[in-house]
Short mmCIF file of C-alpha atoms and ligand atoms in Angstrom, two decimals:
data_model
loop_
_atom_site.label_atom_id
_atom_site.label_comp_id
_atom_site.label_asym_id
_atom_site.label_seq_id
_atom_site.Cartn_x
_atom_site.Cartn_y
_atom_site.Cartn_z
CA MET A 1 -0.05 0.01 0.04
CA LEU A 2 2.72 2.43 1.03
CA ASP A 3 4.60 1.61 -2.22
CA ASP A 4 1.62 2.67 -4.24
CA PHE A 5 1.69 5.86 -2.45
CA GLN A 6 5.43 6.21 -3.00
CA GLU A 7 4.97 6.10 -6.79
CA LYS A 8 2.08 8.67 -6.39
CA ALA A 9 4.30 10.97 -4.40
CA ALA A 10 6.98 10.76 -7.16
CA ALA A 11 4.41 11.58 -9.86
CA LEU A 12 3.05 14.46 -7.89
CA ASP A 13 6.60 15.91 -7.54
CA GLU A 14 7.22 15.28 -11.17
CA SER A 15 4.20 17.50 -12.10
CA ASP A 16 4.62 20.05 -9.42
CA PRO A 17 5.22 23.42 -11.20
CA LEU A 18 6.83 24.60 -7.91
CA ARG A 19 9.36 21.88 -7.58
CA GLY A 20 12.33 24.02 -8.52
CA PHE A 21 11.82 26.19 -5.53
CA ARG A 22 13.05 23.54 -3.14
CA ASP A 23 16.65 24.07 -4.28
CA ARG A 24 16.28 27.78 -3.30
CA PHE A 25 16.30 26.77 0.39
CA LEU A 26 19.42 25.85 2.30
CA VAL A 27 19.84 22.25 3.36
CA PRO A 28 23.15 22.00 4.97
CA ASP A 29 25.51 19.03 3.98
CA GLY A 30 25.07 16.28 6.48
CA SER A 31 21.63 17.41 7.51
CA ASP A 32 19.92 14.57 9.52
CA VAL A 33 16.51 15.58 8.43
CA VAL A 34 14.54 13.28 6.18
CA ALA A 35 11.21 14.94 6.41
CA TYR A 36 10.65 18.53 7.72
CA LEU A 37 6.97 18.79 8.43
CA ASP A 38 7.09 21.89 10.60
CA GLY A 39 7.57 24.74 8.09
CA ASN A 40 4.60 26.23 9.51
CA SER A 41 6.31 26.94 12.91
CA LEU A 42 9.76 27.83 11.54
CA GLY A 43 10.36 28.14 7.68
CA ARG A 44 13.69 27.01 6.39
CA PRO A 45 16.19 29.63 5.57
CA ALA A 46 16.46 30.51 1.78
CA VAL A 47 19.99 30.12 0.17
CA ALA A 48 19.89 33.88 -0.80
CA THR A 49 19.21 34.90 2.96
CA ALA A 50 22.77 33.86 3.94
CA GLU A 51 24.22 35.79 1.12
CA ARG A 52 22.04 38.86 1.80
CA MET A 53 22.82 39.01 5.43
CA ASP A 54 26.44 38.69 4.87
CA ARG A 55 26.38 41.43 2.20
CA PHE A 56 24.39 43.65 4.42
CA ILE A 57 26.69 43.24 7.40
CA ARG A 58 29.90 43.98 5.27
CA GLN A 59 28.56 46.63 2.85
CA GLU A 60 25.46 48.45 4.11
CA TRP A 61 25.96 48.36 7.94
CA GLY A 62 29.67 48.20 7.64
CA HIS A 63 30.05 51.16 5.33
CA ARG A 64 27.07 53.27 5.95
CA LEU A 65 27.08 53.02 9.70
CA ILE A 66 24.61 55.49 11.34
CA ARG A 67 24.03 57.14 8.01
CA GLY A 68 21.98 54.04 6.96
CA TRP A 69 19.12 55.01 9.24
CA GLY A 70 18.34 58.35 7.34
CA GLU A 71 19.27 56.86 4.06
CA GLU A 72 16.75 53.97 4.16
CA TRP A 73 16.50 51.95 7.21
CA LEU A 74 13.93 53.99 9.01
CA ASP A 75 11.61 53.49 5.96
CA TRP A 76 11.98 49.72 6.01
CA PRO A 77 8.97 48.87 8.24
CA GLN A 78 6.74 50.47 5.61
CA VAL A 79 8.74 49.55 2.53
CA VAL A 80 8.89 45.90 3.51
CA GLY A 81 5.24 46.22 4.74
CA ASP A 82 4.04 47.50 1.41
CA ARG A 83 5.73 44.68 -0.33
CA LEU A 84 4.25 42.15 1.96
CA GLY A 85 0.94 43.69 1.43
CA GLN A 86 1.15 43.41 -2.25
CA VAL A 87 2.76 39.92 -2.41
CA ALA A 88 0.62 38.21 0.13
CA LEU A 89 -2.09 40.09 1.73
CA GLY A 90 -4.08 41.93 -1.05
CA ALA A 91 -3.30 45.22 0.71
CA ALA A 92 -2.65 48.49 -1.19
CA ALA A 93 0.44 50.42 -0.15
CA GLY A 94 0.50 52.44 3.11
CA GLN A 95 -1.47 50.03 5.23
CA VAL A 96 1.12 47.48 6.55
CA VAL A 97 4.06 47.87 8.88
CA VAL A 98 6.68 45.26 9.87
CA ALA A 99 7.46 45.58 13.46
CA ASP A 100 7.51 44.13 17.03
CA SER A 101 6.24 40.57 17.62
CA THR A 102 2.73 39.08 16.68
CA SER A 103 1.90 39.32 20.37
CA VAL A 104 2.91 42.87 20.82
CA LEU A 105 1.12 44.01 17.70
CA LEU A 106 -2.00 42.08 18.68
CA TYR A 107 -1.94 44.06 21.69
CA LYS A 108 -1.38 47.45 20.01
CA LEU A 109 -4.00 46.96 17.35
CA ALA A 110 -6.64 45.47 19.61
CA ARG A 111 -6.18 48.29 22.00
CA ALA A 112 -6.45 50.77 19.07
CA ALA A 113 -9.67 49.03 17.91
CA VAL A 114 -11.51 48.86 21.22
CA SER A 115 -10.72 52.49 21.73
CA ALA A 116 -12.21 53.27 18.52
CA ARG A 117 -15.55 51.71 19.72
CA PRO A 118 -16.21 53.51 23.04
CA GLY A 119 -19.27 52.44 24.93
CA ARG A 120 -19.16 48.86 23.67
CA GLY A 121 -18.26 46.18 26.26
CA GLU A 122 -17.26 42.95 24.50
CA ILE A 123 -14.60 41.29 22.51
CA VAL A 124 -15.60 38.12 20.68
CA LEU A 125 -12.88 35.37 20.40
CA ASP A 126 -12.50 31.63 19.94
CA VAL A 127 -11.92 29.21 22.88
CA ASN A 128 -9.58 27.25 20.44
CA ASP A 129 -7.48 30.17 19.28
CA PHE A 130 -3.78 30.33 19.74
CA PRO A 131 -2.90 30.99 23.43
CA THR A 132 -1.38 34.48 22.84
CA ASP A 133 -4.37 35.78 21.16
CA ARG A 134 -6.60 34.61 24.14
CA TYR A 135 -4.19 35.92 26.74
CA VAL A 136 -3.64 39.31 25.19
CA MET A 137 -7.31 39.86 24.73
CA ASP A 138 -7.89 38.64 28.48
CA GLY A 139 -5.36 41.37 29.44
CA ILE A 140 -7.04 44.12 27.42
CA ALA A 141 -10.36 42.97 28.78
CA GLN A 142 -9.04 43.60 32.38
CA GLU A 143 -7.28 46.85 31.50
CA CYS A 144 -10.26 48.33 29.75
CA GLY A 145 -13.11 46.86 31.78
CA LEU A 146 -14.53 44.71 28.81
CA GLU A 147 -16.01 41.27 28.85
CA LEU A 148 -14.73 38.37 26.67
CA ARG A 149 -17.40 36.42 24.66
CA TRP A 150 -16.03 33.07 23.82
CA LEU A 151 -17.00 31.21 20.66
CA ALA A 152 -17.42 27.49 21.57
CA THR A 153 -15.77 26.23 18.34
CA GLU A 154 -15.23 22.50 17.54
CA PRO A 155 -11.68 21.44 18.22
CA ALA A 156 -11.39 19.86 14.72
CA ALA A 157 -12.79 22.84 13.02
CA GLY A 158 -12.95 26.47 13.82
CA ALA A 159 -15.17 29.75 14.03
CA THR A 160 -18.27 29.38 11.67
CA VAL A 161 -20.18 32.37 10.24
CA GLU A 162 -23.31 31.23 12.20
CA GLN A 163 -21.30 31.23 15.45
CA VAL A 164 -20.07 34.76 14.87
CA ALA A 165 -23.47 35.85 13.71
CA ASP A 166 -25.05 34.76 17.17
CA ALA A 167 -22.28 36.32 19.10
CA VAL A 168 -22.00 39.69 17.78
CA GLY A 169 -24.35 42.49 18.52
CA PRO A 170 -24.70 46.17 19.48
CA ASP A 171 -22.27 45.62 22.41
CA THR A 172 -19.55 44.04 20.48
CA ALA A 173 -16.37 46.39 20.14
CA LEU A 174 -14.06 43.85 18.43
CA VAL A 175 -13.98 40.24 16.89
CA VAL A 176 -10.44 38.65 17.12
CA LEU A 177 -9.90 35.52 15.18
CA SER A 178 -7.22 33.55 13.41
CA HIS A 179 -7.99 33.20 9.79
CA VAL A 180 -6.37 29.55 9.87
CA ASN A 181 -6.65 27.73 13.15
CA TYR A 182 -3.13 26.90 14.50
CA ARG A 183 -4.21 23.46 15.51
CA SER A 184 -7.08 22.17 13.27
CA GLY A 185 -5.85 24.32 10.23
CA TYR A 186 -9.52 25.34 9.64
CA LEU A 187 -9.90 28.15 7.30
CA VAL A 188 -12.56 30.55 8.39
CA ASP A 189 -14.77 32.49 5.94
CA ALA A 190 -13.09 35.85 6.68
CA GLU A 191 -14.99 37.86 4.16
CA ALA A 192 -18.45 36.87 5.41
CA ILE A 193 -17.37 37.22 9.11
CA THR A 194 -15.99 40.58 8.51
CA ARG A 195 -19.27 41.62 6.85
CA ILE A 196 -21.41 40.31 9.83
CA ALA A 197 -19.24 41.99 12.35
CA HIS A 198 -19.59 45.31 10.55
CA GLU A 199 -23.28 45.00 10.37
CA ALA A 200 -23.21 44.81 14.08
CA GLY A 201 -21.05 47.99 14.20
CA ALA A 202 -17.86 46.00 15.38
CA LEU A 203 -14.42 45.75 14.18
CA VAL A 204 -12.42 42.75 13.17
CA LEU A 205 -8.81 41.86 13.89
CA TRP A 206 -7.58 38.82 11.78
CA ASP A 207 -4.53 36.95 13.02
CA LEU A 208 -2.93 35.68 9.73
CA SER A 209 -0.06 33.87 11.36
CA HIS A 210 -0.71 30.48 9.72
CA THR A 211 -2.17 32.02 6.61
CA VAL A 212 0.43 34.49 5.25
CA GLY A 213 2.55 32.90 2.67
CA SER A 214 0.21 29.88 2.18
CA VAL A 215 -3.23 31.11 1.68
CA PRO A 216 -4.13 34.11 -0.45
CA VAL A 217 -5.67 36.92 1.40
CA ARG A 218 -7.68 39.88 0.08
CA LEU A 219 -7.49 42.34 3.03
CA ASP A 220 -8.78 45.41 1.11
CA GLU A 221 -11.49 43.44 -0.91
CA TRP A 222 -12.77 42.01 2.45
CA ASN A 223 -13.01 45.52 3.81
CA ALA A 224 -10.88 44.28 6.79
CA ASP A 225 -10.04 46.50 9.68
CA PHE A 226 -6.96 45.20 11.25
CA ALA A 227 -4.78 42.14 10.78
CA VAL A 228 -1.44 40.87 12.25
CA GLY A 229 0.71 37.85 11.58
CA CYS A 230 4.19 36.12 11.89
CA THR A 231 7.01 36.36 9.24
CA TYR A 232 8.95 33.36 10.55
CA LYS A 233 6.34 30.76 9.53
CA TYR A 234 5.55 30.43 5.78
CA LEU A 235 7.60 33.62 4.88
CA ASN A 236 10.93 32.02 6.13
CA GLY A 237 11.88 35.14 8.15
CA GLY A 238 13.86 33.19 10.53
CA PRO A 239 13.66 32.57 14.40
CA GLY A 240 12.07 35.55 16.04
CA SER A 241 11.65 37.71 12.83
CA PRO A 242 9.31 40.66 13.32
CA ALA A 243 5.55 40.62 12.87
CA PHE A 244 3.46 42.78 10.42
CA GLY A 245 0.30 44.72 11.09
CA TYR A 246 -2.29 46.06 8.76
CA VAL A 247 -4.58 48.85 9.43
CA ASN A 248 -7.05 49.84 6.73
CA GLN A 249 -6.50 53.31 5.64
CA ARG A 250 -10.09 54.34 6.53
CA HIS A 251 -9.12 53.98 10.13
CA HIS A 252 -5.88 55.92 9.98
CA ASP A 253 -7.20 59.31 11.17
CA ALA A 254 -9.20 57.73 13.95
CA VAL A 255 -7.11 55.04 15.62
CA ARG A 256 -4.38 55.46 18.06
CA GLN A 257 -2.25 52.70 19.49
CA PRO A 258 -1.10 52.63 23.20
CA ILE A 259 2.74 52.31 22.91
CA ARG A 260 3.66 55.93 22.12
CA GLY A 261 7.34 55.46 21.32
CA TRP A 262 9.49 57.98 19.40
CA ILE A 263 9.44 56.16 16.13
CA GLY A 264 5.74 56.43 15.87
CA HIS A 265 6.00 60.22 16.36
CA ARG A 266 5.27 62.64 13.52
CA ASP A 267 8.81 63.79 13.77
CA PRO A 268 11.13 61.50 15.84
CA PHE A 269 14.23 63.76 15.51
CA ALA A 270 12.60 66.88 16.75
CA MET A 271 12.74 65.20 20.16
CA GLY A 272 9.94 67.40 21.36
CA PRO A 273 8.07 67.60 24.52
CA GLY A 274 4.75 65.64 23.64
CA TYR A 275 3.71 62.96 21.54
CA GLU A 276 2.16 63.46 18.33
CA ALA A 277 1.40 60.28 16.23
CA ALA A 278 2.79 59.98 12.75
CA PRO A 279 0.12 60.08 10.07
CA GLY A 280 -1.04 56.74 8.55
CA VAL A 281 0.19 53.36 9.46
CA ARG A 282 3.47 54.74 10.59
CA GLY A 283 1.73 55.79 13.78
CA MET A 284 1.51 52.12 14.75
CA LEU A 285 5.27 51.80 15.24
CA SER A 286 6.84 52.29 18.55
CA GLY A 287 10.70 51.91 18.75
CA THR A 288 13.62 51.27 16.57
CA PRO A 289 12.85 48.88 13.76
CA PRO A 290 14.60 45.37 13.64
CA ILE A 291 16.51 45.99 10.51
CA LEU A 292 18.74 42.77 10.57
CA ALA A 293 15.75 40.66 11.29
CA MET A 294 13.92 41.84 8.35
CA LEU A 295 16.65 40.50 5.89
CA PRO A 296 15.41 37.03 5.69
CA LEU A 297 11.95 38.13 5.21
CA ILE A 298 12.93 40.15 2.23
CA THR A 299 14.41 37.15 0.44
CA GLY A 300 11.33 35.16 1.56
CA LEU A 301 8.98 37.59 -0.12
CA ASP A 302 11.26 37.40 -3.31
CA LEU A 303 10.54 33.69 -3.52
CA LEU A 304 6.99 34.00 -2.75
CA GLU A 305 6.62 36.72 -5.47
CA GLN A 306 8.29 34.60 -7.94
CA ALA A 307 6.27 31.57 -7.11
CA GLY A 308 2.95 33.46 -6.96
CA ILE A 309 0.51 33.00 -3.90
CA ASP A 310 -2.11 31.29 -6.02
CA ALA A 311 0.31 28.59 -7.26
CA VAL A 312 1.51 28.18 -3.65
CA ARG A 313 -2.15 27.63 -2.50
CA ALA A 314 -2.68 25.10 -5.34
CA LYS A 315 0.20 23.01 -4.12
CA SER A 316 -0.76 23.45 -0.51
CA GLU A 317 -4.16 22.09 -1.15
CA GLN A 318 -2.51 19.10 -3.02
CA LEU A 319 -0.05 18.48 -0.20
CA THR A 320 -2.66 18.63 2.73
CA GLY A 321 -4.95 16.38 0.42
CA PHE A 322 -2.14 13.86 0.08
CA ALA A 323 -1.45 13.92 3.83
CA VAL A 324 -5.12 13.39 4.56
CA GLU A 325 -5.18 10.47 2.03
CA LEU A 326 -2.10 8.81 3.55
CA ALA A 327 -3.41 9.30 6.98
CA GLU A 328 -6.75 7.83 6.15
CA ALA A 329 -5.14 4.70 4.37
CA GLU A 330 -2.58 3.88 6.87
CA LEU A 331 -3.41 5.44 10.26
CA VAL A 332 -6.87 6.43 10.82
CA ASP A 333 -8.22 2.96 11.74
CA ARG A 334 -5.38 2.46 14.25
CA GLY A 335 -6.38 4.84 17.10
CA VAL A 336 -5.27 7.90 15.02
CA GLU A 337 -7.89 10.57 14.40
CA LEU A 338 -7.85 13.40 11.95
CA LEU A 339 -8.35 16.66 13.67
CA SER A 340 -8.72 18.79 10.67
CA PRO A 341 -11.25 19.47 7.93
CA ARG A 342 -11.41 16.95 5.00
CA ASP A 343 -12.43 19.71 2.62
CA PRO A 344 -9.16 21.25 1.22
CA LYS A 345 -11.08 24.63 0.60
CA ARG A 346 -11.72 24.62 4.40
CA ARG A 347 -8.19 24.15 5.74
CA GLY A 348 -4.82 26.12 5.49
CA SER A 349 -1.45 24.23 4.94
CA HIS A 350 -1.32 21.95 7.84
CA ILE A 351 -3.24 19.06 9.38
CA THR A 352 -3.28 17.51 12.88
CA LEU A 353 -3.52 14.03 13.67
CA ARG A 354 -4.33 12.82 17.30
CA ARG A 355 -3.73 9.54 19.07
CA HIS A 356 -3.64 9.18 22.88
CA ASP A 357 0.04 8.34 23.08
CA PHE A 358 1.37 10.59 20.41
CA GLY A 359 3.24 12.54 23.11
CA GLU A 360 5.60 9.54 23.20
CA PHE A 361 6.12 9.73 19.47
CA ILE A 362 8.14 12.89 19.07
CA ALA A 363 11.50 11.71 20.40
CA PRO A 364 11.56 8.62 18.16
CA LEU A 365 10.46 10.54 15.12
CA TRP A 366 13.12 13.27 15.68
CA GLU A 367 15.73 10.36 16.07
CA ARG A 368 14.59 9.12 12.53
CA GLY A 369 14.99 12.52 11.08
CA VAL A 370 11.23 13.25 10.82
CA ILE A 371 10.33 16.52 12.37
CA PRO A 372 6.65 17.50 12.83
CA ASP A 373 5.23 19.56 15.55
CA PHE A 374 3.60 18.38 18.68
CA ARG A 375 0.52 20.06 20.04
CA THR A 376 -0.21 19.09 23.69
CA PRO A 377 -1.65 16.80 24.88
CA ASP A 378 -1.85 14.30 21.93
CA GLY A 379 -1.66 16.12 18.55
CA ILE A 380 1.03 15.61 15.87
CA ARG A 381 0.70 18.55 13.54
CA ILE A 382 1.92 18.13 9.90
CA GLY A 383 2.93 21.42 8.50
CA LEU A 384 3.38 21.61 4.72
CA ALA A 385 5.28 24.74 3.43
CA PRO A 386 4.62 24.58 -0.21
CA LEU A 387 7.83 26.19 -1.55
CA SER A 388 10.16 23.89 0.40
CA THR A 389 8.35 20.58 0.94
CA SER A 390 8.06 17.80 -1.58
CA PHE A 391 5.41 15.04 -1.83
CA ALA A 392 8.20 12.24 -1.32
CA GLU A 393 9.27 14.10 1.87
CA LEU A 394 5.79 14.09 3.17
CA HIS A 395 5.39 10.47 2.07
CA ARG A 396 8.74 9.51 3.99
CA GLY A 397 7.69 11.26 7.01
CA LEU A 398 4.27 9.70 7.30
CA SER A 399 5.70 6.38 6.38
CA VAL A 400 8.08 6.64 9.53
CA LEU A 401 5.06 7.69 11.58
CA THR A 402 3.07 4.59 10.36
CA GLU A 403 6.07 2.41 11.33
CA LEU A 404 6.18 3.80 14.78
CA VAL A 405 2.38 3.16 15.13
CA ASP A 406 2.91 -0.43 13.91
CA GLU A 407 5.67 -1.02 16.33
CA ARG A 408 3.53 0.33 19.34
CA SER A 409 0.49 -1.73 18.23
CA GLU A 410 2.46 -5.05 18.13
CA ARG A 411 3.74 -4.71 21.67
C1 PLP B 501 2.63 31.65 15.84
C2 PLP B 501 1.43 32.38 16.40
C3 PLP B 501 1.75 33.52 17.11
C4 PLP B 501 2.99 33.85 17.66
O1 PLP B 501 3.19 35.14 18.16
P1 PLP B 501 4.52 35.55 18.54
O2 PLP B 501 4.37 36.92 19.27
O3 PLP B 501 5.47 35.73 17.29
O4 PLP B 501 5.18 34.62 19.60
C5 PLP B 501 0.60 34.37 17.37
N1 PLP B 501 -0.68 33.89 16.98
C6 PLP B 501 -0.93 32.77 16.31
C7 PLP B 501 -2.24 32.50 15.74
C8 PLP B 501 0.24 31.98 15.84
O5 PLP B 501 -0.01 30.88 15.07
#
C-alpha cells in the first residue's frame, strides 16, 4: 500500500510546477532531517538569505554605519510592509508595517480597535484560538473593563459564520480570530465574518500567522479593519523575525495605539516635549525597527513573489490532500484521528493527527529525522510549507510515523 503511495508521491513531485523552489532553500550538507514537516512553525532559510545577510553586514551596515538610518532603514517597516501587502495580503500600499512581535502587535492593534468603539463592552474570540491571542485579549479586557465573549468552536474545526453571527451585537467592540486555526488548520470565511461583524457595528482583527505565505488573502477586498501575523512561519523570516500589522486606511485618522514610542512620532528627530502620532500606518510603530531581522523576510518575499501565492495555495491543497489520503489509508483505523477539515477549501496548509500516546512519538520521530510539530496533549501537526516541501518528503515522514504506530501496536 505504502509503495503505491510512494509512486504517487513521485508523480506529484514530477508534475509540481513549484518543484524548482526546493533548491532555493538551504539544506546543509550532512543534515539529519529526512522529512521537515514543521515549516509552518519555523520556515527553512533561503539560500539567498545567507548571502543577503553577509552582504548587508559587510557593505550596508559596515560602510554606511549610522547614516544608514536616514538613508533608508527608517523606512523599512513600511517599505517591506508594502511589499508584503502586495505579495501576500491583498493590501494596497500604506497600510502595512513590519514591527514588534505578533503578540505585541495584537495588543497594540486590539487596544487601538477597542478605543475606536467606545461604549461597547465585548470582545468576541475563539476558545480554541492560539494562546497568545486569548491571553492578550484577556489582559485588554481587564485593563479596559471589557467582557470576553467566547465562541465554543469545535476542536477539529473553527469559527463558523453562524457562530459569529450569534455572538455579535450592539455591545461588540471587536472580533479577534485566526484566519487559519493553529491546531486544526480550519480556514474561516473571513469575508463573510468581516461583513457580519461590520453589520453589528464591530471591528475585526484577523490573526494571519498560519495564513500568510500559504493562503491568499484579500484584506482590502474583504474590507478588513486590522490584521497581524508572523513572518517566521511560511515567509521564512527566521527565528524571532518581526511581525506585520495591517490597518485599513479608512481607520488611519481615528485609531491610536497605546505604545507611544518616538519612532511612531510625527517627527522623531524633533525630540519634542509631547507625543504626536505619525500620520497613517507609521503611527503604529513604537521603537527602533529590527533591520537585521527583516533581511530573511525580504528574500522570503522574493521567493513568494516569483512563485505566486495562487500557485503556492494550489500546491498546499494538494499537499494537505495527500497527507489526509495517506493518513486515512494507513493511520486512521489504528487509534489515529484526523483533527482537521477534510475539505481542502476549508483548511490551511497543515493538518493535525491525534492519538492518545502521540506524546511519546516525538523523540523517536526526531531520532529518525522526521520533524513534525507536537501540540499538547496528543496532537501531531503536519505542516506543509509549499515552496520547500516535496510530496516524497511528506510520504517519507508519514511512512516513519506509520512504522512507529505499527511497532507500538504490536507490543
Ligand atoms: C505563531 C502564532 C503567534 C506567535 O506570536 P509571537 O508573538 O510571534 O510569539 C501568534 N498567533 C498565532 C495564531 C500564531 O500561530
